[in-house]
Coordinates of C-alpha atoms in Angstrom, one line a residue:
Chain A
M1 CA -50.7 87.9 -46.6
I2 CA -49.8 85.0 -49.4
V3 CA -52.5 82.8 -50.2
E4 CA -52.6 79.9 -52.8
A5 CA -55.2 79.2 -54.8
R6 CA -57.4 74.6 -54.7
L7 CA -59.4 73.4 -56.7
A8 CA -62.4 71.3 -56.1
Q9 CA -63.7 68.9 -58.1
F10 CA -67.6 67.0 -57.9
D11 CA -68.3 64.3 -60.7
S12 CA -70.9 66.0 -62.7
I13 CA -73.5 69.5 -62.1
A14 CA -76.8 69.2 -63.8
L15 CA -77.3 72.2 -65.4
E16 CA -80.3 74.5 -65.4
S17 CA -80.5 73.6 -69.4
G18 CA -81.1 70.0 -68.8
A19 CA -77.5 69.3 -69.9
T20 CA -74.7 67.5 -67.4
L21 CA -71.2 68.9 -66.9
S22 CA -69.4 65.9 -66.0
P23 CA -66.2 66.3 -64.4
V24 CA -66.3 70.3 -63.0
E25 CA -64.0 71.7 -61.0
I26 CA -63.8 74.9 -59.5
A27 CA -61.0 77.1 -58.3
Y28 CA -61.0 78.6 -55.0
E29 CA -59.1 81.1 -52.1
T30 CA -60.2 81.3 -48.7
W31 CA -59.1 83.2 -46.1
G32 CA -59.4 83.5 -41.8
Q33 CA -60.2 80.4 -40.2
L34 CA -63.5 78.8 -39.8
D35 CA -64.6 77.9 -36.2
T36 CA -65.2 75.2 -34.5
L37 CA -69.1 75.5 -35.0
R38 CA -68.2 76.8 -38.3
S39 CA -70.8 78.9 -38.3
N40 CA -68.5 82.5 -39.8
A41 CA -67.9 81.1 -42.7
I42 CA -68.4 84.2 -45.4
L43 CA -68.5 83.8 -49.7
I44 CA -68.2 86.2 -51.9
T45 CA -68.9 86.6 -55.3
H46 CA -67.1 88.0 -58.0
A47 CA -68.1 90.4 -61.0
F48 CA -68.4 89.4 -64.3
T49 CA -64.4 89.2 -65.3
G50 CA -63.3 88.6 -61.5
D51 CA -61.7 85.4 -60.1
A52 CA -60.9 83.2 -56.5
H53 CA -58.4 85.7 -55.5
A54 CA -60.4 88.0 -53.8
A55 CA -58.1 89.7 -51.3
G56 CA -53.7 89.3 -50.2
I57 CA -51.0 88.4 -52.4
S58 CA -51.3 85.7 -55.3
H59 CA -48.4 83.4 -54.3
E60 CA -48.2 82.5 -58.2
T61 CA -48.9 86.1 -60.0
G62 CA -47.7 88.5 -56.7
R63 CA -51.0 90.3 -57.3
P64 CA -53.3 91.7 -54.8
G65 CA -57.0 90.1 -54.6
W66 CA -59.3 92.2 -56.3
W67 CA -61.3 93.3 -53.3
D68 CA -58.4 93.1 -51.7
N69 CA -59.6 96.5 -49.8
M70 CA -62.5 94.8 -48.6
I71 CA -61.2 91.5 -46.7
G72 CA -58.4 91.3 -44.9
P73 CA -57.1 92.0 -41.2
G74 CA -59.4 94.8 -39.3
K75 CA -61.3 95.1 -43.1
A76 CA -65.1 95.0 -43.9
F77 CA -64.7 91.5 -44.1
D78 CA -62.5 90.9 -41.4
T79 CA -60.1 87.4 -41.7
D80 CA -59.2 88.0 -37.7
H81 CA -63.0 87.2 -37.5
Y82 CA -64.2 85.3 -40.4
F83 CA -64.0 82.6 -42.7
V84 CA -63.5 84.5 -46.4
I85 CA -64.5 82.0 -49.3
C86 CA -64.6 83.7 -52.7
S87 CA -64.3 80.9 -55.7
N88 CA -63.7 81.2 -59.7
V89 CA -67.5 81.5 -61.2
L90 CA -69.1 78.1 -63.2
G91 CA -67.8 78.6 -67.1
G92 CA -64.8 81.0 -66.0
C93 CA -61.5 81.1 -66.8
Q94 CA -59.5 81.3 -63.2
G95 CA -59.4 77.9 -62.8
T96 CA -63.1 76.6 -62.9
T97 CA -63.9 74.7 -65.7
G98 CA -65.2 76.3 -69.0
P99 CA -65.6 76.7 -72.1
G100 CA -61.5 76.3 -72.9
S101 CA -61.4 73.1 -70.3
L102 CA -60.7 70.4 -71.8
N103 CA -63.7 68.4 -73.2
P104 CA -62.7 64.2 -71.0
A105 CA -64.5 63.2 -74.3
T106 CA -63.0 64.7 -77.1
G107 CA -59.4 65.3 -75.0
L108 CA -60.1 68.4 -76.9
P109 CA -61.1 72.5 -75.4
Y110 CA -65.1 72.6 -75.0
A111 CA -65.0 75.9 -76.6
M112 CA -68.9 76.6 -78.2
S113 CA -69.9 72.5 -77.0
F114 CA -69.0 73.9 -73.7
P115 CA -73.5 74.1 -72.3
V116 CA -74.7 77.2 -71.6
F117 CA -75.2 77.9 -67.5
T118 CA -77.0 80.3 -65.9
I119 CA -76.4 82.3 -62.5
R120 CA -78.8 79.7 -60.8
D121 CA -75.7 77.0 -61.7
M122 CA -73.2 79.2 -60.6
V123 CA -74.5 79.1 -57.3
L124 CA -75.5 75.3 -57.2
L125 CA -71.6 75.0 -57.8
Q126 CA -71.2 77.5 -55.1
K127 CA -73.3 74.4 -52.6
K128 CA -71.4 71.8 -54.1
L129 CA -68.3 73.2 -52.7
V130 CA -69.6 75.6 -49.5
D131 CA -71.2 71.7 -48.9
S132 CA -67.8 69.8 -49.1
L133 CA -66.0 72.1 -47.0
G134 CA -68.1 70.8 -44.1
I135 CA -70.7 74.4 -44.4
E136 CA -74.0 73.3 -43.0
C137 CA -74.6 77.5 -43.1
L138 CA -73.6 80.3 -44.3
L139 CA -73.1 83.6 -42.2
C140 CA -73.2 85.5 -45.7
V141 CA -72.8 85.4 -49.0
A142 CA -71.5 89.3 -50.5
G143 CA -70.8 90.8 -53.7
G144 CA -70.8 93.2 -55.9
S145 CA -72.4 93.3 -59.7
M146 CA -72.6 89.7 -61.6
G147 CA -71.8 88.8 -58.1
G148 CA -74.4 90.5 -56.0
M149 CA -76.8 88.4 -59.1
Q150 CA -75.2 85.4 -57.5
A151 CA -76.3 86.1 -53.5
L152 CA -79.7 87.1 -54.0
E153 CA -79.9 83.6 -56.0
W154 CA -78.7 82.5 -53.9
A155 CA -81.3 84.1 -50.8
V156 CA -83.9 82.1 -53.4
S157 CA -82.0 79.1 -53.9
Y158 CA -80.7 77.6 -50.1
P159 CA -82.6 80.4 -47.6
E160 CA -81.9 78.0 -44.8
M161 CA -78.4 78.2 -45.5
V162 CA -77.8 81.8 -45.3
R163 CA -78.1 84.3 -42.7
C164 CA -77.4 87.0 -44.9
V165 CA -76.8 88.4 -48.5
I166 CA -75.0 92.1 -49.4
P167 CA -76.1 91.8 -53.0
I168 CA -74.2 95.9 -53.9
A169 CA -74.7 97.6 -57.5
T170 CA -76.8 95.1 -58.5
T171 CA -80.5 93.7 -60.6
W172 CA -83.6 91.0 -59.4
R173 CA -82.6 90.8 -64.2
H174 CA -80.6 92.3 -66.6
S175 CA -82.5 94.9 -68.1
A176 CA -82.8 95.5 -71.6
Q177 CA -79.9 99.0 -71.4
Q178 CA -77.7 95.9 -69.5
I179 CA -78.4 93.4 -72.6
A180 CA -77.3 95.1 -75.4
F181 CA -74.0 96.1 -73.7
N182 CA -73.3 92.5 -73.6
E183 CA -74.9 92.1 -76.7
V184 CA -72.2 94.3 -78.2
G185 CA -69.3 92.4 -76.4
R186 CA -70.7 90.1 -77.5
Q187 CA -70.8 90.6 -81.2
A188 CA -67.6 92.0 -81.0
I189 CA -65.6 89.6 -79.8
M190 CA -68.0 87.1 -83.0
A191 CA -67.1 89.9 -85.3
D192 CA -63.2 88.9 -84.8
P193 CA -62.1 86.5 -87.6
D194 CA -59.9 85.0 -85.2
W195 CA -62.5 84.1 -83.8
C196 CA -63.6 81.0 -85.6
S197 CA -66.5 80.1 -84.2
G198 CA -64.6 79.8 -81.2
D199 CA -62.5 77.1 -82.0
Y200 CA -59.2 79.4 -81.9
Y201 CA -57.8 77.2 -79.0
D202 CA -54.1 76.9 -80.9
K203 CA -54.6 79.3 -83.1
K204 CA -54.4 83.3 -81.7
P205 CA -56.8 84.1 -79.9
P206 CA -60.3 87.3 -81.5
A207 CA -58.2 89.8 -79.1
R208 CA -59.3 92.6 -81.1
G209 CA -62.9 91.5 -80.4
L210 CA -62.2 90.8 -77.2
S211 CA -60.7 94.3 -76.6
V212 CA -63.3 96.4 -78.3
A213 CA -66.1 93.6 -75.3
R214 CA -63.6 95.5 -72.3
M215 CA -63.7 99.3 -73.9
V216 CA -67.0 99.0 -74.2
G217 CA -67.5 97.5 -70.5
H218 CA -65.3 99.7 -68.9
I219 CA -67.4 102.7 -70.4
T220 CA -70.1 101.3 -68.7
Y221 CA -68.4 101.3 -65.3
M222 CA -67.7 104.9 -64.9
S223 CA -69.3 107.8 -64.8
D224 CA -69.8 110.4 -66.9
E225 CA -67.9 112.8 -63.9
S226 CA -65.5 110.3 -63.1
M227 CA -64.9 110.3 -66.8
R228 CA -64.6 113.6 -66.9
E229 CA -62.1 114.0 -64.0
K230 CA -59.7 111.5 -64.4
F231 CA -59.4 112.4 -68.5
G232 CA -61.1 115.1 -69.8
R233 CA -59.9 116.2 -72.7
K234 CA -56.3 116.3 -72.3
L235 CA -54.2 114.6 -75.2
R236 CA -52.1 111.3 -75.0
D237 CA -48.1 113.2 -75.5
K238 CA -49.0 115.9 -78.0
E239 CA -50.3 119.2 -77.5
K240 CA -52.0 119.8 -80.8
F241 CA -54.1 117.8 -82.9
G242 CA -52.3 115.0 -85.1
F243 CA -55.5 115.0 -87.6
D244 CA -54.7 111.0 -88.0
F245 CA -56.6 108.7 -86.3
G246 CA -53.7 107.3 -84.4
V247 CA -54.6 107.7 -79.8
E248 CA -55.1 110.8 -79.6
F249 CA -57.1 111.7 -77.0
E250 CA -56.4 110.4 -72.7
V251 CA -59.1 108.1 -72.4
E252 CA -59.0 106.3 -75.7
S253 CA -55.4 105.4 -74.8
Y254 CA -56.9 104.3 -72.0
L255 CA -59.3 102.2 -72.8
R256 CA -56.7 100.7 -75.5
Y257 CA -54.7 99.9 -72.4
R258 CA -57.1 98.5 -70.3
G259 CA -59.0 96.6 -73.4
T260 CA -55.5 95.4 -73.9
Q261 CA -53.9 94.3 -71.1
F262 CA -57.5 92.5 -70.8
V263 CA -56.9 89.9 -73.6
S264 CA -54.5 88.0 -71.8
R265 CA -56.6 87.3 -68.6
F266 CA -59.6 86.8 -70.2
D267 CA -60.7 83.7 -72.7
A268 CA -63.5 85.1 -75.7
N269 CA -65.4 82.7 -75.0
S270 CA -65.8 82.5 -71.0
Y271 CA -67.0 86.4 -72.0
L272 CA -69.6 85.0 -74.5
Y273 CA -71.1 82.9 -71.6
I274 CA -70.8 85.0 -68.3
T275 CA -73.0 87.8 -69.9
K276 CA -75.5 85.1 -71.9
A277 CA -75.5 83.7 -68.0
E278 CA -76.2 87.7 -66.8
D279 CA -79.0 88.0 -69.3
Y280 CA -81.1 84.8 -68.5
F281 CA -80.7 86.7 -64.9
D282 CA -84.3 87.0 -63.9
L283 CA -85.4 86.2 -59.9
A284 CA -88.4 85.5 -60.6
N285 CA -88.9 83.8 -63.8
G286 CA -90.0 85.6 -66.7
T287 CA -92.8 85.8 -64.5
G288 CA -92.8 90.0 -62.7
Q289 CA -93.1 88.0 -59.4
L290 CA -90.8 88.9 -57.0
T291 CA -92.1 88.7 -54.5
E292 CA -93.4 84.7 -55.4
A293 CA -89.2 84.7 -55.5
F294 CA -89.0 86.6 -52.2
R295 CA -91.8 84.7 -50.2
T296 CA -90.5 81.6 -48.4
V297 CA -87.3 84.1 -47.9
D298 CA -85.9 84.5 -43.7
T299 CA -82.7 85.7 -45.2
R300 CA -81.3 89.4 -43.2
F301 CA -80.5 92.0 -46.3
L302 CA -77.7 94.7 -46.3
V303 CA -78.4 96.5 -50.5
I304 CA -76.3 98.3 -51.4
S305 CA -76.8 100.3 -54.4
F306 CA -73.7 104.0 -55.6
T307 CA -75.4 107.2 -57.0
S308 CA -73.3 107.7 -59.9
D309 CA -74.1 103.8 -61.0
W310 CA -76.0 103.7 -64.6
L311 CA -75.2 100.2 -65.2
Y312 CA -76.9 99.0 -62.9
P313 CA -79.6 102.1 -61.5
S314 CA -79.7 102.5 -57.7
Y315 CA -84.2 102.3 -58.6
Q316 CA -82.5 98.1 -58.9
S317 CA -82.1 98.1 -56.2
Q318 CA -84.8 99.3 -54.1
E319 CA -87.2 97.6 -56.3
I320 CA -86.0 95.2 -53.7
V321 CA -85.7 96.4 -51.3
R322 CA -89.3 97.2 -51.8
V323 CA -90.4 94.0 -52.0
L324 CA -88.5 92.9 -49.2
R325 CA -90.5 95.2 -47.3
R326 CA -93.8 94.0 -48.4
L327 CA -93.1 90.8 -47.3
N328 CA -91.8 92.5 -44.1
G329 CA -88.0 90.9 -44.4
D330 CA -85.6 92.2 -42.5
V331 CA -84.2 94.7 -44.7
A332 CA -81.7 97.5 -44.7
Y333 CA -81.1 100.0 -47.6
C334 CA -78.4 102.2 -48.6
D335 CA -78.0 104.9 -51.6
L336 CA -73.8 105.7 -51.0
Q337 CA -73.3 109.0 -52.5
S338 CA -69.9 108.5 -54.5
N339 CA -68.6 109.9 -58.5
Y340 CA -67.8 106.4 -59.8
G341 CA -70.0 105.1 -61.1
H342 CA -70.6 101.4 -61.3
D343 CA -66.7 100.9 -60.1
A344 CA -68.0 102.4 -56.5
F345 CA -68.0 99.1 -55.3
L346 CA -64.4 98.1 -56.1
V347 CA -62.7 101.9 -55.7
D348 CA -65.3 103.3 -53.5
V349 CA -65.1 101.2 -49.9
A350 CA -64.5 103.4 -46.7
E351 CA -68.4 104.7 -46.0
Q352 CA -69.2 100.7 -48.0
T353 CA -67.2 99.4 -45.3
E354 CA -68.8 101.0 -42.3
I355 CA -71.8 99.7 -42.7
V356 CA -71.2 95.7 -44.1
R357 CA -69.2 95.8 -41.0
G358 CA -72.2 96.9 -38.9
F359 CA -74.7 94.9 -40.1
L360 CA -72.1 91.3 -40.3
D361 CA -71.5 92.1 -37.1
S362 CA -74.9 92.1 -35.8
T363 CA -76.2 89.7 -37.7
A364 CA -73.2 87.8 -35.9
R365 CA -75.3 88.2 -32.7
I366 CA -78.4 87.7 -33.4
A367 CA -76.8 84.0 -35.3
R368 CA -75.2 83.4 -31.4
A369 CA -78.4 84.7 -29.9
A370 CA -80.5 81.5 -31.7
Chain B
M1 CA -61.5 83.1 -31.8
S2 CA -64.7 83.7 -31.4
T3 CA -67.3 84.6 -34.2
A4 CA -67.7 88.4 -35.1
A5 CA -66.0 91.5 -34.7
P6 CA -67.7 93.3 -31.4
V7 CA -67.4 96.7 -32.2
H8 CA -71.0 97.5 -31.1
H9 CA -71.3 100.2 -28.6
P10 CA -74.1 100.6 -26.3
V11 CA -76.7 102.7 -26.1
T12 CA -78.0 105.5 -24.1
L13 CA -80.8 107.5 -24.7
A14 CA -80.5 110.6 -22.0
E15 CA -80.5 113.8 -24.4
R16 CA -84.0 112.9 -25.8
P17 CA -86.0 112.7 -23.1
D18 CA -89.4 111.5 -25.3
F19 CA -86.9 108.3 -25.8
H20 CA -87.7 107.0 -22.0
I21 CA -91.4 107.1 -22.2
I22 CA -91.3 105.5 -26.2
G23 CA -88.7 102.7 -24.2
E24 CA -91.9 102.2 -20.9
I25 CA -94.2 102.2 -23.5
I26 CA -92.6 99.1 -25.8
Q27 CA -93.0 95.5 -24.6
P28 CA -90.5 92.8 -24.6
R29 CA -90.6 91.4 -28.1
S30 CA -92.7 93.0 -30.1
R31 CA -92.6 94.6 -33.2
V32 CA -91.5 97.9 -33.9
L33 CA -91.0 100.3 -36.4
D34 CA -89.7 103.8 -36.6
L35 CA -90.0 106.0 -39.5
G36 CA -87.7 109.1 -39.5
C37 CA -85.3 106.6 -37.1
G38 CA -82.3 108.8 -37.5
E39 CA -79.2 107.7 -37.4
G40 CA -80.6 104.0 -35.2
E41 CA -80.8 105.7 -31.6
L42 CA -83.7 104.3 -30.5
L43 CA -84.1 100.9 -32.1
A44 CA -80.4 99.8 -31.1
W45 CA -81.3 100.5 -27.4
L46 CA -84.9 99.3 -28.1
V47 CA -83.1 96.1 -29.1
E48 CA -80.5 96.4 -26.8
N49 CA -83.1 96.2 -23.8
K50 CA -85.8 94.8 -25.2
S51 CA -85.2 92.5 -28.0
V52 CA -87.4 94.2 -30.0
L53 CA -87.5 93.0 -33.5
A54 CA -86.3 96.8 -35.1
R55 CA -87.4 98.3 -38.9
G56 CA -86.1 102.0 -39.4
V57 CA -86.1 104.4 -42.5
E58 CA -84.3 107.0 -42.9
I59 CA -84.0 109.9 -46.0
S60 CA -80.5 110.8 -45.0
A61 CA -77.9 109.0 -46.7
Q62 CA -75.8 109.4 -43.9
Q63 CA -77.9 108.8 -40.6
V64 CA -79.2 105.6 -43.2
R65 CA -75.3 104.9 -42.8
K66 CA -75.1 104.6 -39.0
A67 CA -77.6 103.3 -38.3
I68 CA -76.5 100.0 -40.1
A69 CA -73.0 100.7 -38.7
R70 CA -75.3 100.5 -35.8
G71 CA -76.8 97.1 -36.4
V72 CA -80.5 98.5 -37.2
S73 CA -82.3 97.8 -40.2
V74 CA -83.1 100.0 -41.5
Y75 CA -83.9 101.8 -45.4
Q76 CA -82.7 104.7 -47.2
G77 CA -86.4 106.0 -48.6
D78 CA -88.8 109.2 -47.8
I79 CA -91.4 107.9 -45.4
E80 CA -94.8 108.9 -46.7
E81 CA -94.4 106.8 -49.7
G82 CA -92.4 103.9 -47.9
L83 CA -95.6 103.5 -44.9
A84 CA -97.0 102.8 -48.9
D85 CA -95.2 98.9 -49.3
Y86 CA -96.3 98.0 -45.6
P87 CA -98.8 95.0 -44.5
D88 CA -101.7 96.0 -42.5
K89 CA -100.4 95.1 -38.3
A90 CA -97.3 94.5 -39.9
F91 CA -95.5 95.9 -36.7
D92 CA -97.1 96.2 -32.7
Y93 CA -95.3 100.3 -33.1
V94 CA -95.2 102.0 -35.9
I95 CA -93.1 105.5 -34.0
L96 CA -93.1 108.9 -35.5
S97 CA -90.3 111.0 -32.9
Q98 CA -90.2 114.3 -33.3
T99 CA -90.9 114.0 -37.0
L100 CA -94.8 114.6 -37.4
Q101 CA -94.7 118.6 -37.9
E102 CA -91.8 118.2 -40.9
T103 CA -94.4 115.3 -43.5
R104 CA -96.5 116.7 -45.9
A105 CA -99.4 115.0 -45.3
P106 CA -99.6 114.1 -41.5
L107 CA -103.2 112.9 -41.4
E108 CA -102.0 110.9 -44.4
V109 CA -99.1 109.7 -42.5
L110 CA -101.0 109.0 -39.5
R111 CA -103.2 107.2 -40.9
A112 CA -100.9 104.6 -43.2
M113 CA -99.2 104.1 -39.5
L114 CA -102.1 102.6 -38.5
R115 CA -103.0 100.3 -40.6
V116 CA -99.1 99.4 -40.7
G117 CA -99.4 99.0 -36.4
K118 CA -101.6 98.5 -34.2
Q119 CA -100.9 101.3 -32.5
A120 CA -98.4 104.2 -32.8
I121 CA -96.2 106.4 -31.2
I122 CA -96.4 109.9 -31.8
S123 CA -94.0 112.8 -29.9
F124 CA -93.6 115.9 -31.4
P125 CA -92.8 120.1 -30.0
N126 CA -95.9 121.9 -28.5
F127 CA -96.5 124.6 -30.8
G128 CA -98.4 125.8 -27.8
H129 CA -96.0 126.1 -25.2
W130 CA -96.0 129.7 -23.5
R131 CA -92.4 131.1 -24.9
V132 CA -93.5 129.9 -28.3
R133 CA -96.7 132.2 -27.9
A134 CA -94.5 134.6 -26.0
S135 CA -92.1 135.0 -29.1
M136 CA -95.1 135.2 -31.1
L137 CA -96.7 138.1 -28.9
F138 CA -94.2 140.4 -28.3
S139 CA -91.7 140.1 -31.5
G140 CA -94.8 140.0 -33.9
Q141 CA -92.6 137.9 -35.7
A142 CA -92.6 134.2 -36.7
P143 CA -91.9 132.5 -32.6
K144 CA -87.8 131.5 -33.1
T145 CA -87.2 129.3 -29.3
R146 CA -85.4 126.8 -27.2
L147 CA -88.0 124.6 -29.4
F148 CA -87.9 125.9 -32.8
P149 CA -85.3 126.8 -33.1
Y150 CA -85.4 127.9 -36.9
D151 CA -85.5 131.2 -38.5
W152 CA -89.1 131.2 -41.3
Y153 CA -87.4 129.8 -44.0
N154 CA -84.6 127.5 -43.5
S155 CA -87.3 125.7 -40.7
P156 CA -88.3 122.1 -41.1
N157 CA -91.1 121.7 -39.9
I158 CA -93.7 122.8 -42.3
H159 CA -97.2 122.1 -40.2
F160 CA -96.8 123.5 -36.6
L161 CA -99.6 121.8 -33.9
S162 CA -100.0 122.4 -30.2
I163 CA -100.8 119.4 -28.2
N164 CA -104.6 120.5 -28.3
D165 CA -104.0 120.8 -32.0
F166 CA -103.0 116.7 -31.6
E167 CA -105.9 116.2 -29.5
D168 CA -108.9 117.6 -32.0
L169 CA -107.1 115.3 -34.6
C170 CA -107.6 112.6 -32.9
S171 CA -111.2 112.9 -31.9
D172 CA -112.3 114.3 -35.2
N173 CA -110.9 111.0 -37.1
G174 CA -111.4 108.6 -33.8
F175 CA -108.5 107.8 -33.0
R176 CA -107.9 106.2 -29.5
I177 CA -105.5 108.8 -27.7
E178 CA -104.8 105.3 -25.1
R179 CA -102.0 106.9 -23.1
R180 CA -100.1 110.6 -23.4
Y181 CA -97.4 112.2 -21.7
F182 CA -96.1 115.6 -21.6
L183 CA -92.9 117.2 -20.7
A184 CA -91.3 120.3 -19.9
G185 CA -87.0 120.2 -20.6
S186 CA -86.8 116.1 -19.0
R187 CA -89.3 116.2 -16.0
R188 CA -92.7 114.9 -16.9
I189 CA -96.0 117.5 -16.1
S190 CA -99.5 117.2 -16.1
V191 CA -100.9 120.5 -15.3
L192 CA -101.7 123.1 -18.1
P193 CA -99.6 120.8 -20.5
N194 CA -100.7 123.2 -24.0
L195 CA -99.1 125.6 -21.9
L196 CA -96.7 124.1 -20.2
G197 CA -95.2 121.2 -22.1
Q198 CA -92.2 121.2 -24.1
T199 CA -93.0 117.8 -26.3
A200 CA -95.4 115.5 -26.2
V201 CA -95.6 111.5 -26.9
F202 CA -98.4 109.8 -27.1
L203 CA -99.5 106.5 -28.2
V204 CA -103.1 106.1 -30.4
G205 CA -105.0 102.7 -30.9

């Protein structure tokens, strides 16, 4: 299945900060067919460094999508039955307007003059896209990690537009630990002399800083157990210690590889802005009262967490479930057993597929009966 | 092109005679919470045949997965903790099927069921059945029967109650028993239930 990226443009978007961004473009891909009632559309929301290319083989790069194991004919999000949309988030660097885009007022990249945006702003831009596709009600919004935050935000901001949401390995507000890891990443980038206060687009990018940020990120996506299994204390291409500071352990080699690889596909300023949006995320707007946020929501929920995920621990999902139960909401929840840590929603998909498929099917049945 | 994958299977209740009775009690389109709902067979059957609004709680991740795959809104959790979250009278019926004897604090569970639901449906294996009595009497050991097949050390059952025990508990605590059903195998009986009944189903208001 070869897919092509598409682009939609809007005159402007009013952001939560009060700033306006104008014009704004959003890159997206779609799979499957929209039915005649326009009732079978599913929006997939991507995680921090994801993009619109969630499934199939990219026309441009020849690469499979980041959730290709979940989206496609016969898969969890079955494109024989559903029309699946995935867009690059606001502020991203994979086609949607972000800090690396040209500011029409100056003819130069926005860089750090790009307005600070939130998860709610990302969702507002997605809503504009969904509206422009002529879809009045989405069957589902689903995503993991930061994608899960967007799914939750959809349910709260536009409950009448979503029949069900599937927030996976996520939280209703970023915790101190999550903010802390993001801050380490931001500081690594900003400490790199090549960052130049964000004005590096005609120069060398802050590759070392961005690479270190990504290395930290990768540690948080795995688990103690998965790292022990994958690397242990294995040495890279050697039998004995070299008594120097070159690459020695397998795990070092892996992290450096991941870091370097990331630099070629991701913009450091997008990293700063998107992590900020995550850190601001709090569905209860600082009140601590999640119940109020969900009070008028009658969307169905399937909440999924993973036992070894210590970056978005299960208790954060359980808090969401508890509040929905208090409101007598329609919520299904499962804490799936996995050793893969936070990465589980991307790699350990057999059980996730089983429940997502059944949940979507029953939601579609309820929608037809309504 | 149709809008949904046709993956749902009709549910049969052949192996659980108490499910038949529960199916009879429950009014169409009511709100039902099933505590310890397993793979959601009963709830799925009630959705299909009675158009109920169904919710379930189950502690086993594997069974929760199967239930969600069946399309039932089930959450993974402990019934004794989970009940506290629901608002008063959120459900028309709260079901506790073959699980009362496994709960740590049965009386607290029953009280919570009657707070959360207008009515409670409770089914349990009868420890007063003659086979259980005979097993204990003749072997002098913790009874093992078809109904209670476990050894004392690996049984999920931590409280043993007979039909008469349950009736006493209800009268001592002011729970009104509205209907009662007794089963020997899949056959309904009415004579000497505490001696001959293997499974009891109570509707408590």
